[in-house]
Amino acid sequence: METQLNQLKDEALAKIEAASNTKELNEVRVAYLGKKGPITDLLKGMGKLPAEERPKMGALVNVIRETVTTQLEERMAHLEEQAINEQLAKEAIDVTLPGRPVRTGNHHPLTRVVEEIEDFFISMGYEIAEGPEVEKDYYNFEALNLPKGHPARDMQDSFYISEEILLRTHTSPVQARTMEAKDGAAIKIICPGKVYRRDSDDATHSHQFTQIEGLVVGENIRMSDLKGTLSLFAKKMFGADREIRLRPSFFPFTEPSVEMDISCFKCGGDGCNVCKKTGWIEILGAGMVHPNVLEMAGYDSSAVTGFAFGMGPERIAMLKYGVEDIRHFYTNDVRFISQFHRTEA
Amino acid sequence: MLVSTKWLGDYVNIKNIAVEELAEKITRAGIEVDAIIDRSHGMTNVVVGYVKECVKHPEADKLSICQVDVGEETTQIICGAPNVAEGQKVIVARPGAVLPGNFKIKKAKLRGEESNGMICSLQELAIEGKLVPKAYAEGIYVLPDSAIPGEDALPLLGLDDQVLEFDLTPNRSDALSMLGVAYEVGAILSQGIVLPEVSYTESAERAEDVLKLRVDAIEDNPMYVAKVVKNVKVAESPLWLQNYLMAAGVRPHNNVVDITNFVLMEYGQPLHAFDYDRLETEEIVVRRAEEGEKITTLDEAERTLKGHNLVITNGQEPVAVAGVMGGLNSEVHDGTTTVVIESAYFAPASVRQTSKELGLRSDASTRFEKGVDPERVAQAAERAAQLMAELAGGEVLAGSVVIDELDKTPARITVSPDTINNRLGMKISLEDMLSILDRLQIPTEAVSGKLVIDAPTRRQDLRIEEDIIEEIARLYGYDEIPMTLPVGESTPGGLTPYQAKRRTVRAFLEGAGLYQALTYSLTSKEHAQQYALETAPVTELLMPMSEERSVLRQSLIPHLLEAATYNVARRIESVALYETGSVFLGLEEDGLPKEVEHVAAVLTGKWVDHAWQGESKKVDFFVMKGIVEGMMDSIGQLDGLSFEQAVVEGMHPGRTAKILLNGEEIGLIGQIHPTEQKKRDLKETYIMEINLQKVLQTEVDEVLYTQVPRFPSMSRDIALVVASETSAGTLQAIIRNAGGKLLKDVRLFDLYEGANVEEGKKSLAFSLTYFDPERTLTDEEVVKAHDKVLKALTDEAGAVLRG
């Protein structure tokens, strides 16, 4: 009987080992441990044994049953794991295949520049002022200290609609309109927008382009305030270690007038092709608002002063991104616009 | 303005400063130095040669064999210039010389004859052809006899010089003269300047006795000075004078003309020289031209004048266009013996107008246009007379013939040092201010704590206290201004709701896959109103540069389509662009067109393109519609949005709709008409344009939370067969209407026409969601509501339910 039992055990263990999948293993389980299996049969046949052998044989049968059960469970766990692994292996993918593209567009590079400038000045408490692109000669020129007959208002240089109406040549008329509307109150504004000049389109000229200007008017606004503001702006826009310098210049609507250079953001001031070996890059024009401009808008120029500055987003974008031809901004080539999709910060 | 540092050195000591440093200082003080031009161009081994012998090359007609004394030896040089001749002093580039353009001179054999160097033209020394005296324009340059063979030719030609190129702002016309530059540089370097000393011997005869003068237009010519110089010998100018002129960008002609140009450059006062005998009348009359009067100017062009143009006449006919250009009839020529020097003040506006009308700008007109220094009118005439005596052997008649009603009073400016410091945000001492004004040679007195200034007439730009603030600041140094921020009332700043919503619209469209385009506002008449939502008289330019850009647009679509075509032509087949911008409608009462901000988009090609997974989908109406709906939703305007089938010219008649907001038409959406698509080389292309301004100005509800559902909702699906022409929108409206307040949502999930559906019919399937926020719905309640829906569909749309 004992021999028979051991033989049975070996046979069961061999079959467990041989089972190659869970189904086969279950068959083994049923065959050996099921109600009709040989071990159950043996247990059932215990009654026929002499009484003194029963405990020994009973214990032996139990040991065998436990051994087989344990083996079976282990084998089952193994086979299950193997089955999962096989399944996972089948499910493997080529992770180098391209992902499903998420379709997005992006800002035009000029909008990107304009919004960056707007956001900086908004954080400094400025508002955004906008105005018409078709303007009165009065706001475009006269109110800005460019009286009739002034050389800068040549008919050849501007798109006139009539004697008195033209496409604005700069965004400064928005300043004139804002000052007039504010009726003597303090002002802190940024004026972005499209402007037009009678130029033939080429690599550096465009009959339509954009400008962004700023204006601060109030009591005791000083040139040092202009310098401090522009310095912060330069650092924000072109890098924290940018330095600025002011050079005297001339605009009819400001006095004193300056041009602002920033230390070259490419070479840091050592001289390179971006700064034309000078270490400095001209970025904007600025100045203290001309008393005539203040007076014409209804301010008392002895009590109120102001500063103004203006720049060209095209020029800034060309410098910042290395764009060589202004016409790229207006041909709307997707291969151009789509290059400005990502953040730089 | 080209400033020769060699010439400048005659008036101000710049020996001890490097030219780069000088240029930097000038730039930082207010006049931008655009470039430093080294006139030597690094040339060496260029010497004076003496042509001892010159014979024709036996093998070449155009070549001459010259024996040239170059100081240390006499050497043979082959020369191709037509004007080379025995006895000339010439410029020789010796073997080893490097000429501009890295042109290396070597010994060579030309048609069998040895050539040890090159006899040079001025052009070969990098002098522009238009500046080379006409006599030498086509050949070598001939030096004066006094030149010594072997001597370095560069100093002789004034080419050992650095020229500063100024980019002058319009206010600094004082720097359009060497003296003006000298004052500026003197101030920058804290140095005095040396003015030319003018003295000469007058003859006994008086100018007044040989020349009468009358001015009939005193308001445009308040000052006229004429001097008469007899017995001049017209000849080539001395080399130094020619050199100065060429360095300043002026072509030498003859001594008389060169002297007038020299004084123009030196004093900034344009002069003109008439041949006295050619005037014929012994009289000068300044008057306005007769309408249509003609004059042939020095450039040999016949000019037709207008009644307001100012002319100089001999009492009968014009001999010069005042301040712009002289006439050919009275030009100084080789045989001239008596010269009339004209120095005058012509009103800036008059000269500007005439110069513009004639399309004629000269060194004279650019200076008169900006206003010359009243004090220098007479001085310049004297300086020219002196030089004609010295350099042309002339006898200057005593006195001048003068008419002078010109106001020469300096502008008086009073400004307090506190004002200056307050405006700059600085603390400059009174002493420093006075010192700066002194360096600038601006006469100033400190009177009871204020600066009282008499602005010199040479500085026409100094008029108001701000001008003085600028003078002090620019010489004190803008680097010294501290950095502060405006103090006072702080303002919140920020975007207006309109501006913020515009940014939301842009962000949505970009998130949806569209790139932002930026197209021109000016367009052609043909495209101005195509696809316009609203048309009004177009705004036309008075002087367009081309028909393509002659009027302002009333729709953004044509240029967006152009952009799509541009991209498609470059094999970017899928294009998704949008733009926000203004359209321009008619004229308002104030004379300006109504400007309305629109948003528009164009889609063509594929919308989904994921090739390796076999997913590809062309754009269609509903892609664009989804974008419009999403965009409107992003700014809280989805609820009032509806679409209405429409027929619009240039659009596909079956695939076009008006867009309405709260029942009001605000836009257009649809497919471009196939014939239009073909015209533009586009495949299936969809557009939308919306009056953004109207949308952004429409009030929007504030965002208010509604409770997240606590009770389950129940869904029921319906499949219907209806007549083909019944729109989904109609069915949806019926369902919503009949569903009552329990019906939360209706969603179309299937649309089918074709096999298994009767001809002229279509099948639609909707999923309806019922929901009560207060409790769980019972089956009975849903069935009751749903039955109402089914009945309404049958009754109102003749819908047949499918099993």
CSV table of C-alpha atoms in Angstrom, one decimal, chain B residues 208-588:
chain,number,residue,atom,x,y,z
B,208,GLU,CA,27.0,148.5,-55.9
B,209,ASP,CA,28.2,150.4,-59.0
B,210,VAL,CA,28.2,147.4,-61.2
B,211,LEU,CA,25.2,145.4,-59.9
B,212,LYS,CA,21.7,146.3,-59.1
B,213,LEU,CA,19.6,144.2,-56.7
B,214,ARG,CA,15.9,143.9,-56.1
B,215,VAL,CA,13.9,141.4,-54.1
B,216,ASP,CA,10.2,141.2,-55.0
B,217,ALA,CA,9.3,138.4,-52.5
B,218,ILE,CA,10.9,139.5,-49.3
B,219,GLU,CA,8.9,137.1,-47.1
B,220,ASP,CA,10.6,134.1,-48.8
B,221,ASN,CA,13.9,135.9,-49.4
B,222,PRO,CA,14.5,138.2,-46.5
B,223,MET,CA,18.2,138.5,-47.1
B,224,TYR,CA,20.4,138.6,-50.2
B,225,VAL,CA,24.1,139.4,-50.4
B,226,ALA,CA,25.9,139.7,-53.7
B,227,LYS,CA,29.6,140.3,-54.1
B,228,VAL,CA,31.4,140.9,-57.4
B,229,VAL,CA,34.8,139.5,-58.1
B,230,LYS,CA,36.6,140.6,-61.3
B,231,ASN,CA,39.5,139.1,-63.3
B,232,VAL,CA,39.2,135.6,-61.9
B,233,LYS,CA,41.1,133.0,-63.7
B,234,VAL,CA,39.0,129.9,-63.9
B,235,ALA,CA,41.2,126.8,-63.5
B,236,GLU,CA,41.6,123.6,-61.6
B,237,SER,CA,41.5,124.1,-57.9
B,238,PRO,CA,44.6,123.4,-55.7
B,239,LEU,CA,44.8,119.8,-54.7
B,240,TRP,CA,44.0,120.4,-51.0
B,241,LEU,CA,40.7,121.9,-52.0
B,242,GLN,CA,39.8,119.1,-54.4
B,243,ASN,CA,40.8,116.6,-51.7
B,244,TYR,CA,38.5,118.2,-49.1
B,245,LEU,CA,35.6,118.3,-51.5
B,246,MET,CA,36.0,114.7,-52.6
B,247,ALA,CA,36.3,113.7,-48.9
B,248,ALA,CA,33.0,115.5,-48.3
B,249,GLY,CA,31.4,113.7,-51.3
B,250,VAL,CA,31.5,116.7,-53.7
B,251,ARG,CA,33.0,116.5,-57.2
B,252,PRO,CA,35.6,119.2,-58.0
B,253,HIS,CA,34.8,121.3,-61.1
B,254,ASN,CA,36.9,124.5,-61.2
B,255,ASN,CA,38.2,126.9,-58.6
B,256,VAL,CA,35.2,129.2,-58.6
B,257,VAL,CA,32.6,126.5,-58.3
B,258,ASP,CA,34.8,124.5,-55.9
B,259,ILE,CA,35.1,127.6,-53.6
B,260,THR,CA,31.3,128.0,-53.4
B,261,ASN,CA,31.0,124.3,-52.5
B,262,PHE,CA,33.8,124.5,-50.0
B,263,VAL,CA,32.2,127.4,-48.2
B,264,LEU,CA,28.8,125.6,-48.3
B,265,MET,CA,30.5,122.7,-46.6
B,266,GLU,CA,32.4,124.9,-44.2
B,267,TYR,CA,29.7,127.4,-43.2
B,268,GLY,CA,26.6,125.4,-44.1
B,269,GLN,CA,25.6,128.4,-46.2
B,270,PRO,CA,24.8,127.5,-49.8
B,271,LEU,CA,26.4,129.9,-52.3
B,272,HIS,CA,25.9,130.4,-56.0
B,273,ALA,CA,28.4,131.9,-58.5
B,274,PHE,CA,27.0,133.6,-61.6
B,275,ASP,CA,29.0,134.6,-64.6
B,276,TYR,CA,28.5,138.4,-64.4
B,277,ASP,CA,28.8,138.9,-68.1
B,278,ARG,CA,26.4,136.1,-68.9
B,279,LEU,CA,23.8,137.9,-66.7
B,280,GLU,CA,23.9,140.6,-69.4
B,281,THR,CA,21.8,143.0,-67.5
B,282,GLU,CA,24.0,144.0,-64.5
B,283,GLU,CA,21.0,143.3,-62.4
B,284,ILE,CA,19.6,140.6,-60.1
B,285,VAL,CA,15.9,140.5,-59.4
B,286,VAL,CA,14.5,137.9,-57.0
B,287,ARG,CA,10.8,137.2,-57.7
B,288,ARG,CA,8.2,134.5,-58.0
B,289,ALA,CA,8.2,132.6,-61.2
B,290,GLU,CA,5.5,133.1,-63.8
B,291,GLU,CA,3.2,130.1,-64.1
B,292,GLY,CA,4.7,127.8,-66.6
B,293,GLU,CA,8.0,129.7,-66.9
B,294,LYS,CA,10.9,127.6,-68.0
B,295,ILE,CA,14.5,127.3,-66.9
B,296,THR,CA,17.2,124.9,-67.8
B,297,THR,CA,19.1,124.0,-64.7
B,298,LEU,CA,22.8,123.2,-64.3
B,299,ASP,CA,22.0,119.5,-64.7
B,300,GLU,CA,20.9,120.4,-68.3
B,301,ALA,CA,17.2,119.5,-67.5
B,302,GLU,CA,14.5,121.9,-68.6
B,303,ARG,CA,12.2,122.7,-65.6
B,304,THR,CA,8.7,124.2,-65.7
B,305,LEU,CA,8.0,126.4,-62.8
B,306,LYS,CA,4.9,127.3,-60.9
B,307,GLY,CA,3.7,130.7,-59.8
B,308,HIS,CA,4.8,130.2,-56.2
B,309,ASN,CA,8.4,129.0,-57.0
B,310,LEU,CA,11.0,131.6,-56.2
B,311,VAL,CA,13.5,132.4,-58.9
B,312,ILE,CA,16.6,134.5,-59.3
B,313,THR,CA,16.4,136.5,-62.6
B,314,ASN,CA,18.5,139.0,-64.4
B,315,GLY,CA,15.5,141.2,-64.4
B,316,GLN,CA,14.2,139.5,-67.5
B,317,GLU,CA,14.5,135.7,-67.3
B,318,PRO,CA,15.3,133.2,-64.6
B,319,VAL,CA,19.0,132.5,-64.0
B,320,ALA,CA,18.5,130.2,-61.0
B,321,VAL,CA,15.8,128.4,-59.0
B,322,ALA,CA,16.3,130.1,-55.7
B,323,GLY,CA,18.0,127.8,-53.2
B,324,VAL,CA,17.7,124.7,-55.3
B,325,MET,CA,19.9,124.9,-58.4
B,326,GLY,CA,21.5,127.5,-60.7
B,327,GLY,CA,20.6,127.9,-64.3
B,328,LEU,CA,22.7,126.7,-67.2
B,329,ASN,CA,22.6,130.1,-68.9
B,330,SER,CA,24.6,131.9,-66.2
B,331,GLU,CA,26.9,129.1,-65.3
B,332,VAL,CA,30.6,129.9,-64.6
B,333,HIS,CA,32.7,128.5,-67.4
B,334,ASP,CA,36.4,128.4,-68.4
B,335,GLY,CA,36.2,131.8,-69.9
B,336,THR,CA,34.5,133.5,-67.1
B,337,THR,CA,36.3,136.6,-65.7
B,338,THR,CA,33.8,138.3,-63.5
B,339,VAL,CA,31.8,136.4,-60.9
B,340,VAL,CA,28.8,137.3,-58.8
B,341,ILE,CA,28.7,135.5,-55.5
B,342,GLU,CA,25.2,135.0,-54.2
B,343,SER,CA,24.7,134.3,-50.5
B,344,ALA,CA,21.1,134.5,-49.4
B,345,TYR,CA,18.5,133.3,-46.9
B,346,PHE,CA,15.6,131.5,-48.6
B,347,ALA,CA,12.6,130.5,-46.5
B,348,PRO,CA,12.7,126.8,-45.6
B,349,ALA,CA,9.1,126.0,-46.6
B,350,SER,CA,9.5,127.7,-50.0
B,351,VAL,CA,12.7,125.8,-50.8
B,352,ARG,CA,11.2,122.5,-49.6
B,353,GLN,CA,8.1,122.9,-51.7
B,354,THR,CA,10.0,123.9,-54.9
B,355,SER,CA,12.6,121.2,-54.4
B,356,LYS,CA,9.9,118.6,-53.9
B,357,GLU,CA,7.9,119.8,-56.9
B,358,LEU,CA,10.9,119.7,-59.2
B,359,GLY,CA,12.1,116.4,-57.7
B,360,LEU,CA,15.4,118.1,-57.3
B,361,ARG,CA,17.4,117.9,-54.0
B,362,SER,CA,20.8,119.4,-53.8
B,363,ASP,CA,23.3,120.1,-51.0
B,364,ALA,CA,21.9,123.7,-51.1
B,365,SER,CA,18.2,122.8,-50.9
B,366,THR,CA,18.7,120.4,-48.0
B,367,ARG,CA,20.4,123.2,-46.0
B,368,PHE,CA,17.9,125.9,-46.9
B,369,GLU,CA,15.0,123.5,-46.1
B,370,LYS,CA,16.2,123.3,-42.5
B,371,GLY,CA,16.9,126.9,-42.1
B,372,VAL,CA,20.5,128.3,-42.4
B,373,ASP,CA,22.2,130.4,-39.8
B,374,PRO,CA,21.2,134.1,-40.4
B,375,GLU,CA,24.5,135.3,-39.1
B,376,ARG,CA,26.5,133.3,-41.6
B,377,VAL,CA,24.8,134.6,-44.8
B,378,ALA,CA,27.1,137.6,-45.0
B,379,GLN,CA,30.1,135.8,-43.5
B,380,ALA,CA,30.0,133.1,-46.1
B,381,ALA,CA,30.0,135.6,-48.9
B,382,GLU,CA,33.1,137.2,-47.5
B,383,ARG,CA,34.8,133.9,-47.1
B,384,ALA,CA,34.1,133.0,-50.7
B,385,ALA,CA,35.4,136.4,-51.9
B,386,GLN,CA,38.6,135.9,-49.9
B,387,LEU,CA,39.2,132.5,-51.4
B,388,MET,CA,38.5,133.8,-54.9
B,389,ALA,CA,41.1,136.4,-54.4
B,390,GLU,CA,43.6,133.8,-53.0
B,391,LEU,CA,42.9,130.9,-55.3
B,392,ALA,CA,41.5,132.3,-58.5
B,393,GLY,CA,43.5,135.6,-58.6
B,394,GLY,CA,40.3,137.6,-58.4
B,395,GLU,CA,39.9,141.3,-57.5
B,396,VAL,CA,37.0,141.6,-55.0
B,397,LEU,CA,35.0,144.8,-55.6
B,398,ALA,CA,34.5,146.9,-52.5
B,399,GLY,CA,31.4,146.2,-50.4
B,400,SER,CA,28.4,144.0,-51.1
B,401,VAL,CA,25.1,144.5,-52.7
B,402,VAL,CA,22.7,143.7,-49.9
B,403,ILE,CA,19.0,143.5,-49.1
B,404,ASP,CA,18.5,142.5,-45.5
B,405,GLU,CA,15.3,142.3,-43.6
B,406,LEU,CA,16.2,139.1,-41.8
B,407,ASP,CA,15.6,138.9,-38.1
B,408,LYS,CA,18.8,137.8,-36.5
B,409,THR,CA,17.8,138.1,-32.8
B,410,PRO,CA,18.8,135.1,-30.8
B,411,ALA,CA,16.0,133.2,-29.1
B,412,ARG,CA,15.9,134.0,-25.4
B,413,ILE,CA,15.3,131.0,-23.1
B,414,THR,CA,14.9,131.2,-19.4
B,415,VAL,CA,15.1,128.0,-17.3
B,416,SER,CA,15.7,127.3,-13.7
B,417,PRO,CA,18.2,124.7,-12.6
B,418,ASP,CA,15.5,123.1,-10.5
B,419,THR,CA,13.3,122.5,-13.5
B,420,ILE,CA,16.3,120.9,-15.3
B,421,ASN,CA,17.0,118.6,-12.4
B,422,ASN,CA,13.4,117.8,-11.8
B,423,ARG,CA,12.8,116.9,-15.4
B,424,LEU,CA,15.9,114.7,-15.5
B,425,GLY,CA,15.6,113.2,-12.0
B,426,MET,CA,19.2,114.4,-11.3
B,427,LYS,CA,21.1,116.7,-9.2
B,428,ILE,CA,23.4,118.7,-11.5
B,429,SER,CA,25.1,121.7,-9.9
B,430,LEU,CA,24.6,125.2,-11.3
B,431,GLU,CA,28.3,125.3,-12.0
B,432,ASP,CA,28.2,122.2,-14.1
B,433,MET,CA,25.3,123.5,-16.0
B,434,LEU,CA,27.1,126.8,-16.8
B,435,SER,CA,30.2,124.9,-17.7
B,436,ILE,CA,28.3,122.7,-20.2
B,437,LEU,CA,26.7,125.8,-21.8
B,438,ASP,CA,30.0,127.5,-21.9
B,439,ARG,CA,31.6,124.5,-23.7
B,440,LEU,CA,28.7,124.7,-26.2
B,441,GLN,CA,29.5,128.4,-26.6
B,442,ILE,CA,25.8,129.2,-25.7
B,443,PRO,CA,25.8,132.6,-24.1
B,444,THR,CA,24.3,132.2,-20.7
B,445,GLU,CA,23.8,134.4,-17.6
B,446,ALA,CA,22.7,133.3,-14.2
B,447,VAL,CA,20.1,135.8,-13.2
B,448,SER,CA,18.4,135.5,-9.8
B,449,GLY,CA,18.9,131.7,-9.7
B,450,LYS,CA,17.8,131.2,-13.3
B,451,LEU,CA,19.7,130.5,-16.5
B,452,VAL,CA,19.0,133.2,-19.1
B,453,ILE,CA,20.2,132.0,-22.4
B,454,ASP,CA,20.6,133.7,-25.8
B,455,ALA,CA,20.6,130.7,-28.2
B,456,PRO,CA,23.1,131.2,-30.9
B,457,THR,CA,21.5,131.6,-34.3
B,458,ARG,CA,23.6,128.6,-35.6
B,459,ARG,CA,21.5,126.4,-33.3
B,460,GLN,CA,18.1,126.9,-34.8
B,461,ASP,CA,16.9,123.9,-32.7
B,462,LEU,CA,17.2,125.7,-29.4
B,463,ARG,CA,13.9,127.4,-28.7
B,464,ILE,CA,12.3,126.2,-25.4
B,465,GLU,CA,13.5,125.2,-22.0
B,466,GLU,CA,13.3,121.5,-22.9
B,467,ASP,CA,15.9,122.1,-25.6
B,468,ILE,CA,18.3,123.4,-22.9
B,469,ILE,CA,17.5,120.4,-20.7
B,470,GLU,CA,18.5,118.2,-23.5
B,471,GLU,CA,21.7,120.1,-24.2
B,472,ILE,CA,22.8,119.8,-20.5
B,473,ALA,CA,21.7,116.2,-20.2
B,474,ARG,CA,23.4,115.0,-23.4
B,475,LEU,CA,26.8,116.6,-22.5
B,476,TYR,CA,26.5,115.7,-18.8
B,477,GLY,CA,25.9,112.1,-20.1
B,478,TYR,CA,22.7,110.1,-20.2
B,479,ASP,CA,24.7,107.4,-18.4
B,480,GLU,CA,24.6,109.6,-15.3
B,481,ILE,CA,20.8,109.7,-15.2
B,482,PRO,CA,19.7,107.4,-12.3
B,483,MET,CA,17.1,104.7,-12.8
B,484,THR,CA,13.9,105.3,-10.9
B,485,LEU,CA,10.2,104.3,-11.5
B,486,PRO,CA,7.3,106.7,-11.6
B,487,VAL,CA,5.9,107.4,-8.2
B,488,GLY,CA,2.4,108.5,-7.4
B,489,GLU,CA,-1.0,106.9,-7.6
B,490,SER,CA,-0.6,103.3,-8.5
B,491,THR,CA,-2.9,102.0,-11.1
B,492,PRO,CA,-4.2,98.4,-11.4
B,493,GLY,CA,-3.5,98.1,-15.2
B,494,GLY,CA,-4.6,95.1,-17.1
B,495,LEU,CA,-6.6,94.1,-20.1
B,496,THR,CA,-10.2,95.3,-20.7
B,497,PRO,CA,-12.8,92.5,-20.8
B,498,TYR,CA,-12.8,93.0,-24.6
B,499,GLN,CA,-9.1,92.5,-24.8
B,500,ALA,CA,-9.1,89.5,-22.5
B,501,LYS,CA,-11.8,87.8,-24.5
B,502,ARG,CA,-9.9,88.4,-27.7
B,503,ARG,CA,-7.0,86.6,-26.2
B,504,THR,CA,-9.3,83.8,-25.2
B,505,VAL,CA,-10.6,83.5,-28.8
B,506,ARG,CA,-7.0,83.4,-30.1
B,507,ALA,CA,-6.0,80.8,-27.5
B,508,PHE,CA,-9.0,78.6,-28.4
B,509,LEU,CA,-8.4,78.7,-32.1
B,510,GLU,CA,-4.7,77.9,-31.6
B,511,GLY,CA,-5.6,75.1,-29.2
B,512,ALA,CA,-8.0,73.8,-31.9
B,513,GLY,CA,-5.1,73.6,-34.4
B,514,LEU,CA,-5.1,76.9,-36.3
B,515,TYR,CA,-2.1,79.1,-36.8
B,516,GLN,CA,-2.5,82.8,-36.5
B,517,ALA,CA,-2.0,84.6,-39.8
B,518,LEU,CA,-1.3,88.3,-40.3
B,519,THR,CA,-2.4,89.6,-43.7
B,520,TYR,CA,-2.5,93.1,-45.3
B,521,SER,CA,-5.3,95.5,-44.7
B,522,LEU,CA,-4.9,97.0,-48.2
B,523,THR,CA,-6.2,95.0,-51.0
B,524,SER,CA,-7.4,95.3,-54.6
B,525,LYS,CA,-10.8,96.6,-55.6
B,526,GLU,CA,-11.7,93.2,-56.8
B,527,HIS,CA,-11.1,91.6,-53.4
B,528,ALA,CA,-12.2,94.4,-51.2
B,529,GLN,CA,-15.8,93.2,-50.7
B,530,GLN,CA,-15.6,89.5,-51.6
B,531,TYR,CA,-17.2,87.5,-48.9
B,532,ALA,CA,-17.8,90.6,-46.8
B,533,LEU,CA,-20.4,90.1,-44.1
B,534,GLU,CA,-21.5,93.7,-44.6
B,535,THR,CA,-20.6,96.0,-47.4
B,536,ALA,CA,-20.3,99.8,-47.5
B,537,PRO,CA,-18.5,102.2,-49.8
B,538,VAL,CA,-14.9,101.1,-50.0
B,539,THR,CA,-12.1,103.4,-48.6
B,540,GLU,CA,-9.7,104.2,-51.3
B,541,LEU,CA,-6.2,105.6,-51.2
B,542,LEU,CA,-5.4,108.9,-52.9
B,543,MET,CA,-2.1,107.6,-54.2
B,544,PRO,CA,-1.8,103.9,-54.1
B,545,MET,CA,1.5,102.2,-54.9
B,546,SER,CA,-0.3,99.5,-56.8
B,547,GLU,CA,-3.8,98.3,-57.7
B,548,GLU,CA,-3.2,95.3,-55.5
B,549,ARG,CA,-3.0,97.6,-52.4
B,550,SER,CA,-5.3,100.4,-53.3
B,551,VAL,CA,-8.3,100.0,-51.0
B,552,LEU,CA,-9.1,98.9,-47.5
B,553,ARG,CA,-10.6,95.4,-47.1
B,554,GLN,CA,-14.1,94.7,-45.9
B,555,SER,CA,-13.5,90.9,-45.4
B,556,LEU,CA,-10.5,89.0,-44.1
B,557,ILE,CA,-11.3,85.9,-46.2
B,558,PRO,CA,-9.6,86.9,-49.6
B,559,HIS,CA,-6.2,87.3,-48.0
B,560,LEU,CA,-6.6,84.2,-45.9
B,561,LEU,CA,-7.4,82.3,-49.1
B,562,GLU,CA,-4.3,83.8,-50.7
B,563,ALA,CA,-2.3,82.6,-47.8
B,564,ALA,CA,-3.8,79.1,-48.2
B,565,THR,CA,-2.9,79.1,-51.9
B,566,TYR,CA,0.6,80.2,-51.0
B,567,ASN,CA,1.1,77.3,-48.7
B,568,VAL,CA,-0.6,74.7,-50.9
B,569,ALA,CA,1.6,75.8,-53.8
B,570,ARG,CA,4.6,75.0,-51.5
B,571,ARG,CA,3.2,71.5,-50.9
B,572,ILE,CA,1.8,72.2,-47.5
B,573,GLU,CA,-1.5,70.6,-48.4
B,574,SER,CA,-3.2,70.9,-45.1
B,575,VAL,CA,-3.6,74.5,-44.0
B,576,ALA,CA,-5.5,75.8,-41.0
B,577,LEU,CA,-5.1,79.6,-40.4
B,578,TYR,CA,-7.1,82.2,-38.6
B,579,GLU,CA,-6.7,85.9,-38.3
B,580,THR,CA,-8.2,88.7,-36.2
B,581,GLY,CA,-8.2,92.1,-37.7
B,582,SER,CA,-10.2,95.1,-38.7
B,583,VAL,CA,-12.4,95.6,-41.8
B,584,PHE,CA,-13.2,99.1,-43.0
B,585,LEU,CA,-16.7,100.1,-43.8
B,586,GLY,CA,-17.8,103.3,-45.6
B,587,LEU,CA,-17.3,106.7,-44.0
B,588,GLU,CA,-18.7,107.8,-40.7
